[in-house]
Short mmCIF file of C-alpha atoms and ligand atoms in Angstrom, two decimals:
data_model
loop_
_atom_site.label_atom_id
_atom_site.label_comp_id
_atom_site.label_asym_id
_atom_site.label_seq_id
_atom_site.Cartn_x
_atom_site.Cartn_y
_atom_site.Cartn_z
CA MET A 1 -4.25 -6.72 -17.43
CA GLU A 2 -4.63 -9.98 -15.74
CA LYS A 3 -2.96 -10.11 -12.33
CA ARG A 4 -1.72 -6.36 -12.88
CA HIS A 5 -1.64 -3.80 -10.19
CA VAL A 6 -3.46 -0.71 -11.20
CA ILE A 7 -1.41 2.24 -9.51
CA SER A 8 -1.44 4.94 -12.33
CA THR A 9 -2.84 5.58 -15.75
CA ALA A 10 0.57 6.32 -16.86
CA GLN A 11 1.76 2.95 -16.01
CA PHE A 12 0.49 0.40 -18.78
CA PHE A 13 -2.72 1.60 -20.31
CA ASP A 14 -2.65 2.33 -24.04
CA ARG A 15 -5.46 2.94 -26.66
CA PRO A 16 -6.01 -0.85 -27.32
CA ILE A 17 -6.47 -1.56 -23.65
CA LEU A 18 -8.72 1.35 -23.28
CA GLU A 19 -11.10 0.34 -26.21
CA LYS A 20 -10.98 -3.39 -24.78
CA LEU A 21 -12.10 -1.77 -21.47
CA PHE A 22 -14.79 0.47 -23.18
CA ALA A 23 -16.23 -2.70 -24.81
CA VAL A 24 -16.30 -4.82 -21.76
CA ALA A 25 -17.83 -1.93 -19.89
CA ARG A 26 -20.66 -1.60 -22.57
CA GLN A 27 -21.15 -5.36 -22.14
CA MET A 28 -21.53 -5.00 -18.25
CA GLU A 29 -23.78 -2.08 -18.72
CA GLU A 30 -26.15 -4.29 -20.98
CA GLN A 31 -26.00 -7.10 -18.38
CA VAL A 32 -26.68 -4.93 -15.46
CA VAL A 33 -29.63 -3.36 -17.25
CA ARG A 34 -31.06 -6.80 -18.12
CA HIS A 35 -30.16 -8.02 -14.51
CA GLN A 36 -28.53 -11.11 -16.19
CA VAL A 37 -24.89 -10.59 -15.14
CA GLU A 38 -22.62 -13.67 -15.61
CA PRO A 39 -21.31 -14.47 -12.25
CA VAL A 40 -17.61 -14.93 -13.59
CA LEU A 41 -16.01 -13.95 -10.43
CA SER A 42 -18.00 -16.37 -8.20
CA GLY A 43 -15.69 -17.70 -5.49
CA ARG A 44 -13.22 -14.83 -5.90
CA PHE A 45 -12.76 -12.34 -3.10
CA MET A 46 -12.07 -8.42 -3.01
CA ALA A 47 -10.91 -6.31 -0.05
CA SER A 48 -11.83 -2.61 -0.02
CA LEU A 49 -9.25 -0.87 2.40
CA PHE A 50 -10.10 2.73 2.79
CA TYR A 51 -8.11 4.99 4.79
CA GLU A 52 -10.03 8.26 3.61
CA PRO A 53 -13.62 8.63 3.22
CA SER A 54 -15.35 7.71 -0.01
CA THR A 55 -19.03 7.15 -1.42
CA ARG A 56 -18.70 6.35 -4.98
CA THR A 57 -15.53 4.51 -5.17
CA ARG A 58 -15.99 2.21 -2.47
CA PHE A 59 -19.60 1.58 -3.34
CA SER A 60 -19.15 0.99 -6.97
CA PHE A 61 -16.29 -1.42 -6.47
CA GLU A 62 -18.13 -3.36 -3.98
CA ALA A 63 -21.21 -3.60 -6.08
CA ALA A 64 -19.35 -4.16 -8.99
CA MET A 65 -17.48 -7.26 -7.39
CA GLN A 66 -20.81 -8.41 -6.01
CA HIS A 67 -22.70 -8.17 -9.44
CA LEU A 68 -20.01 -10.50 -10.65
CA GLY A 69 -20.74 -13.06 -8.27
CA GLY A 70 -17.66 -12.21 -6.20
CA SER A 71 -17.36 -11.54 -2.41
CA VAL A 72 -16.07 -8.49 -0.57
CA ILE A 73 -14.50 -7.79 2.66
CA SER A 74 -14.42 -4.09 3.56
CA THR A 75 -13.06 -1.64 6.03
CA GLU A 76 -14.04 2.02 6.02
CA ALA A 77 -12.16 4.42 8.20
CA ALA A 78 -9.16 2.01 7.99
CA GLY A 79 -7.16 4.77 9.86
CA GLN A 80 -9.62 4.46 12.68
CA PHE A 81 -10.78 0.92 12.55
CA SER A 82 -8.13 -1.12 11.17
CA SER A 83 -4.81 -2.39 13.05
CA MET A 84 -2.91 0.70 11.84
CA ILE A 85 -4.33 2.37 15.03
CA LYS A 86 -2.32 -0.10 17.02
CA GLY A 87 0.78 0.79 14.98
CA GLU A 88 0.74 -1.63 12.19
CA THR A 89 2.49 -0.58 9.02
CA LEU A 90 0.63 -0.26 5.74
CA GLU A 91 2.95 -2.92 4.31
CA ASP A 92 2.01 -5.36 7.05
CA SER A 93 -1.80 -4.74 6.65
CA ILE A 94 -1.34 -5.52 2.98
CA ARG A 95 0.75 -8.57 3.31
CA VAL A 96 -1.88 -10.00 5.75
CA THR A 97 -4.93 -8.96 3.63
CA ALA A 98 -3.37 -10.19 0.60
CA GLY A 99 -3.52 -13.81 2.27
CA TYR A 100 -7.18 -13.52 2.42
CA VAL A 101 -8.14 -11.95 -1.07
CA ASP A 102 -7.83 -12.05 -4.73
CA ALA A 103 -7.42 -8.22 -4.99
CA ILE A 104 -7.13 -5.26 -2.82
CA VAL A 105 -8.72 -1.86 -3.64
CA LEU A 106 -6.93 0.71 -1.51
CA ARG A 107 -7.50 4.41 -0.78
CA HIS A 108 -4.94 6.17 1.23
CA PRO A 109 -4.12 9.74 2.25
CA GLU A 110 -0.31 9.54 1.32
CA THR A 111 0.75 9.99 -2.41
CA GLY A 112 2.90 6.75 -3.20
CA ALA A 113 0.84 4.51 -0.85
CA ALA A 114 -0.59 2.32 -3.66
CA GLU A 115 2.87 1.74 -5.07
CA ARG A 116 4.12 0.88 -1.54
CA ALA A 117 1.63 -1.56 -1.04
CA ALA A 118 1.90 -3.20 -4.70
CA ALA A 119 5.56 -3.69 -3.75
CA VAL A 120 4.74 -6.20 -0.73
CA SER A 121 1.40 -7.58 -2.38
CA ASP A 122 0.82 -11.11 -3.83
CA VAL A 123 -2.46 -9.93 -5.40
CA PRO A 124 -3.36 -7.01 -7.58
CA ILE A 125 -3.70 -3.62 -5.76
CA ILE A 126 -6.26 -1.21 -7.23
CA ASN A 127 -5.27 2.33 -6.30
CA ALA A 128 -8.65 4.03 -5.27
CA GLY A 129 -6.88 7.29 -4.83
CA ASP A 130 -3.50 8.17 -2.99
CA GLY A 131 -3.21 11.58 -1.52
CA ASN A 132 -2.93 14.26 -4.31
CA GLY A 133 -1.25 11.60 -6.41
CA GLU A 134 -3.52 9.61 -8.76
CA HIS A 135 -6.88 8.13 -8.99
CA PRO A 136 -6.71 5.83 -11.95
CA THR A 137 -10.05 4.08 -11.96
CA GLN A 138 -11.73 7.42 -11.84
CA ALA A 139 -9.80 8.49 -14.79
CA LEU A 140 -10.99 5.56 -16.66
CA LEU A 141 -14.68 6.08 -15.87
CA ASP A 142 -14.12 9.68 -16.73
CA ILE A 143 -12.83 8.87 -20.28
CA TYR A 144 -15.46 6.27 -20.72
CA THR A 145 -18.08 8.91 -20.04
CA ILE A 146 -16.41 11.30 -22.47
CA GLN A 147 -16.61 8.60 -25.15
CA ALA A 148 -20.36 7.74 -24.24
CA GLU A 149 -21.34 11.49 -24.06
CA CYS A 150 -19.29 12.95 -26.80
CA GLY A 151 -19.14 9.98 -29.04
CA ARG A 152 -15.43 10.41 -29.36
CA ILE A 153 -12.17 10.84 -27.20
CA ASP A 154 -10.15 12.55 -30.19
CA GLY A 155 -10.45 16.21 -31.24
CA LEU A 156 -11.64 17.43 -27.91
CA LYS A 157 -11.20 20.94 -26.10
CA VAL A 158 -11.16 20.00 -22.44
CA ALA A 159 -11.48 22.69 -19.78
CA LEU A 160 -10.02 21.24 -16.35
CA VAL A 161 -11.58 23.54 -13.63
CA GLY A 162 -10.89 23.90 -9.75
CA ASP A 163 -8.13 22.43 -7.60
CA ILE A 164 -5.85 21.24 -10.29
CA LEU A 165 -3.01 21.20 -7.88
CA ASN A 166 -4.50 18.59 -5.59
CA SER A 167 -7.06 16.79 -7.99
CA ARG A 168 -5.64 13.15 -8.29
CA THR A 169 -8.65 12.61 -10.71
CA ILE A 170 -7.39 15.38 -13.04
CA HIS A 171 -3.63 14.19 -12.81
CA SER A 172 -4.84 10.43 -13.85
CA LEU A 173 -7.27 11.85 -16.60
CA LEU A 174 -4.31 13.93 -18.06
CA PHE A 175 -2.14 10.60 -18.77
CA LEU A 176 -5.24 9.15 -20.50
CA LEU A 177 -5.92 12.26 -22.69
CA GLY A 178 -2.23 11.97 -23.70
CA LEU A 179 -3.48 8.49 -25.53
CA CYS A 180 -5.91 10.66 -27.45
CA SER A 181 -5.20 12.93 -30.53
CA ASP A 182 -5.86 16.61 -31.15
CA ILE A 183 -6.69 17.44 -27.58
CA GLU A 184 -6.48 21.00 -26.29
CA VAL A 185 -6.45 21.71 -22.62
CA LEU A 186 -7.66 24.86 -20.57
CA LEU A 187 -6.27 24.69 -16.94
CA ILE A 188 -8.47 26.73 -14.95
CA SER A 189 -7.70 27.29 -11.16
CA PRO A 190 -6.96 29.92 -8.43
CA LYS A 191 -3.14 30.87 -8.98
CA GLN A 192 -2.69 29.01 -5.65
CA LEU A 193 -3.77 25.66 -7.19
CA ARG A 194 -2.10 25.30 -10.39
CA LEU A 195 -1.15 22.00 -12.07
CA PRO A 196 2.22 20.88 -10.85
CA ASP A 197 5.25 21.32 -13.27
CA LYS A 198 5.51 17.43 -13.67
CA TYR A 199 2.06 17.14 -15.39
CA LYS A 200 2.91 20.16 -17.57
CA GLN A 201 6.01 18.64 -18.72
CA TYR A 202 3.82 15.55 -19.65
CA LEU A 203 1.54 17.75 -21.68
CA ASP A 204 4.60 19.35 -23.33
CA GLU A 205 5.99 15.96 -24.17
CA LYS A 206 2.80 14.73 -25.77
CA HIS A 207 2.47 18.04 -27.53
CA MET A 208 -0.90 18.96 -26.22
CA PRO A 209 -1.45 22.73 -26.13
CA TYR A 210 -2.58 24.11 -22.98
CA GLN A 211 -3.29 27.35 -21.43
CA GLU A 212 -3.75 28.42 -17.96
CA PHE A 213 -6.70 30.76 -16.65
CA ASP A 214 -7.93 32.08 -13.39
CA ARG A 215 -11.42 32.90 -14.36
CA LEU A 216 -14.42 31.04 -15.83
CA ASP A 217 -14.84 33.78 -18.38
CA CYS A 218 -12.31 32.09 -20.71
CA LEU A 219 -15.13 29.37 -21.35
CA ASP A 220 -16.70 29.64 -24.61
CA GLU A 221 -18.68 27.69 -27.30
CA SER A 222 -15.42 25.99 -28.34
CA ILE A 223 -15.46 23.75 -25.18
CA ASP A 224 -16.41 20.19 -25.58
CA VAL A 225 -15.92 19.05 -21.96
CA MET A 226 -15.90 20.94 -18.70
CA TYR A 227 -14.27 18.93 -15.73
CA MET A 228 -15.14 20.55 -12.67
CA THR A 229 -13.44 19.51 -9.32
CA ARG A 230 -13.92 20.84 -5.76
CA VAL A 231 -11.23 22.59 -3.88
CA GLN A 232 -9.85 19.69 -1.48
CA LYS A 233 -10.29 20.78 2.25
CA GLU A 234 -8.15 17.73 3.23
CA ARG A 235 -5.14 18.72 1.47
CA PHE A 236 -4.96 22.34 3.01
CA LYS A 237 -2.56 23.06 6.09
CA SER A 238 -4.60 26.08 6.70
CA VAL A 239 -8.42 26.25 7.19
CA GLU A 240 -8.40 30.01 6.49
CA GLU A 241 -6.71 29.29 3.11
CA TYR A 242 -9.24 26.71 2.28
CA GLU A 243 -12.30 29.11 3.27
CA LYS A 244 -10.71 31.73 0.94
CA LEU A 245 -10.73 29.35 -1.84
CA LYS A 246 -13.54 26.97 -1.46
CA ALA A 247 -16.09 28.93 -3.52
CA TYR A 248 -13.52 30.20 -5.82
CA PHE A 249 -15.69 28.86 -8.84
CA VAL A 250 -19.36 28.03 -8.63
CA VAL A 251 -21.10 26.76 -11.78
CA GLY A 252 -24.65 27.94 -12.25
CA LYS A 253 -26.69 28.76 -15.16
CA SER A 254 -24.84 31.88 -16.19
CA VAL A 255 -21.75 29.42 -16.94
CA LEU A 256 -23.94 27.04 -18.79
CA SER A 257 -24.92 29.87 -21.01
CA GLN A 258 -21.19 30.15 -22.13
CA LEU A 259 -21.27 26.62 -23.23
CA LYS A 260 -22.65 25.24 -26.51
CA ALA A 261 -25.51 22.75 -26.43
CA GLU A 262 -23.16 19.77 -27.29
CA ALA A 263 -20.92 20.41 -24.44
CA ARG A 264 -20.92 18.19 -21.38
CA ILE A 265 -19.99 19.07 -17.63
CA LEU A 266 -18.31 16.27 -15.76
CA ASP A 267 -17.27 16.32 -12.17
CA PRO A 268 -15.95 13.36 -10.13
CA LEU A 269 -17.96 14.52 -7.16
CA PRO A 270 -18.53 15.20 -4.40
CA ARG A 271 -19.60 18.91 -5.51
CA VAL A 272 -19.72 20.40 -2.21
CA GLY A 273 -21.37 23.78 -3.63
CA THR A 274 -19.32 23.95 -6.63
CA ILE A 275 -21.99 23.01 -9.30
CA LEU A 276 -25.55 24.45 -8.00
CA GLU A 277 -28.56 22.22 -8.07
CA GLU A 278 -30.05 24.29 -11.02
CA VAL A 279 -27.54 22.81 -13.40
CA ASP A 280 -28.67 19.26 -12.84
CA SER A 281 -31.60 19.18 -15.08
CA ASP A 282 -29.70 20.48 -18.06
CA ALA A 283 -28.70 17.71 -20.64
CA ARG A 284 -25.13 18.94 -20.41
CA ALA A 285 -24.79 17.95 -16.71
CA ALA A 286 -23.29 14.50 -17.20
CA TYR A 287 -21.85 14.00 -13.69
CA PHE A 288 -24.53 11.79 -12.39
CA ARG A 289 -24.33 9.61 -15.51
CA GLN A 290 -20.61 9.47 -14.91
CA ALA A 291 -20.85 8.35 -11.37
CA ARG A 292 -23.06 5.55 -12.62
CA ASN A 293 -20.51 4.70 -15.29
CA GLY A 294 -18.12 3.84 -12.25
CA LEU A 295 -20.09 0.77 -11.85
CA TYR A 296 -19.63 -0.54 -15.29
CA VAL A 297 -16.07 0.40 -15.66
CA ARG A 298 -15.06 -1.07 -12.54
CA MET A 299 -16.92 -4.25 -13.33
CA ALA A 300 -15.08 -4.35 -16.69
CA LEU A 301 -11.65 -3.75 -14.66
CA LEU A 302 -12.17 -6.45 -12.12
CA ARG A 303 -13.39 -8.85 -14.66
CA GLU A 304 -10.14 -8.36 -16.70
CA ILE A 305 -7.88 -8.34 -13.72
CA LEU A 306 -9.27 -11.35 -11.78
CA LYS A 307 -10.76 -13.63 -14.85
CA GLN A 308 -9.61 -17.11 -14.70
CA PRO A 309 -7.05 -18.31 -17.21
N1 LIG B 401 -15.04 10.49 -7.06
C1 LIG B 401 -14.72 9.85 -5.94
O1 LIG B 401 -13.46 9.43 -5.77
O2 LIG B 401 -15.55 9.95 -5.04
P1 LIG B 401 -15.86 9.24 -3.74
O3 LIG B 401 -14.43 10.10 -2.73
O4 LIG B 401 -16.98 9.41 -3.09
O5 LIG B 401 -15.01 7.88 -3.80
#
């Protein structure tokens, strides 16, 4: 992975790379817990350039870099506080920033922005979410969490729930599930927010059986992972349409009662009312552990991309 851009999970991740990343992430977790992280990225710099809001991705990347002894330069609300406001193109901002750092973590509202950035960057671009395209590092921490929580990433029945049309985390996760065997997928969304055809074609190519539903009553004890997502307000042209759909699915104790004791509920967060707080104390609620894993997986990723020869 050294010196590679991270744009899409479809791009270059394969099973051995995943397993290597899992092993390094576990090592990172042990080092963080013991407060004994090796400062292997001392003297290296990372820029976080976020044109869209973030809590988890930006903080966990910045914490990851600093745990490893590296330094961070950062702009939140880059669409407001970077030179974009003066008319600078994304490409020029990347060309310039690449002269100051060893890697750029980019979040942008336009699908394809990370690819455009990579085309002009002398340093690795890490896609931290591009519009409703992909969010590859979130998917890596999701699959790591599935491995940690379920003890395997093969032979799983996975329910993907919510705004499947716009969820870049689901798009990226599907490509990683494609590296696993014996996966069955339930796509549960309002009819207006169904998975785009290109991802369904991928499921077909990988011979991954899937079914589409628009209600949560299809959930039963055969489900291993329920992956919940919010309806993405920022992708809607009409506020009225968003208001109609925002609470289409709400997960509370009644939904929990449909799932087996070993099932796990994941959510990339924020949850904005889609999972009630009454669920949080249930052992199946894995979403805060999942967010924590973001630190370890991003430490592993930065270490692998930026390690010295
Ligand atoms: N999961 C995720 O991308 O969260 P943030 O938007 O807070 O980074």
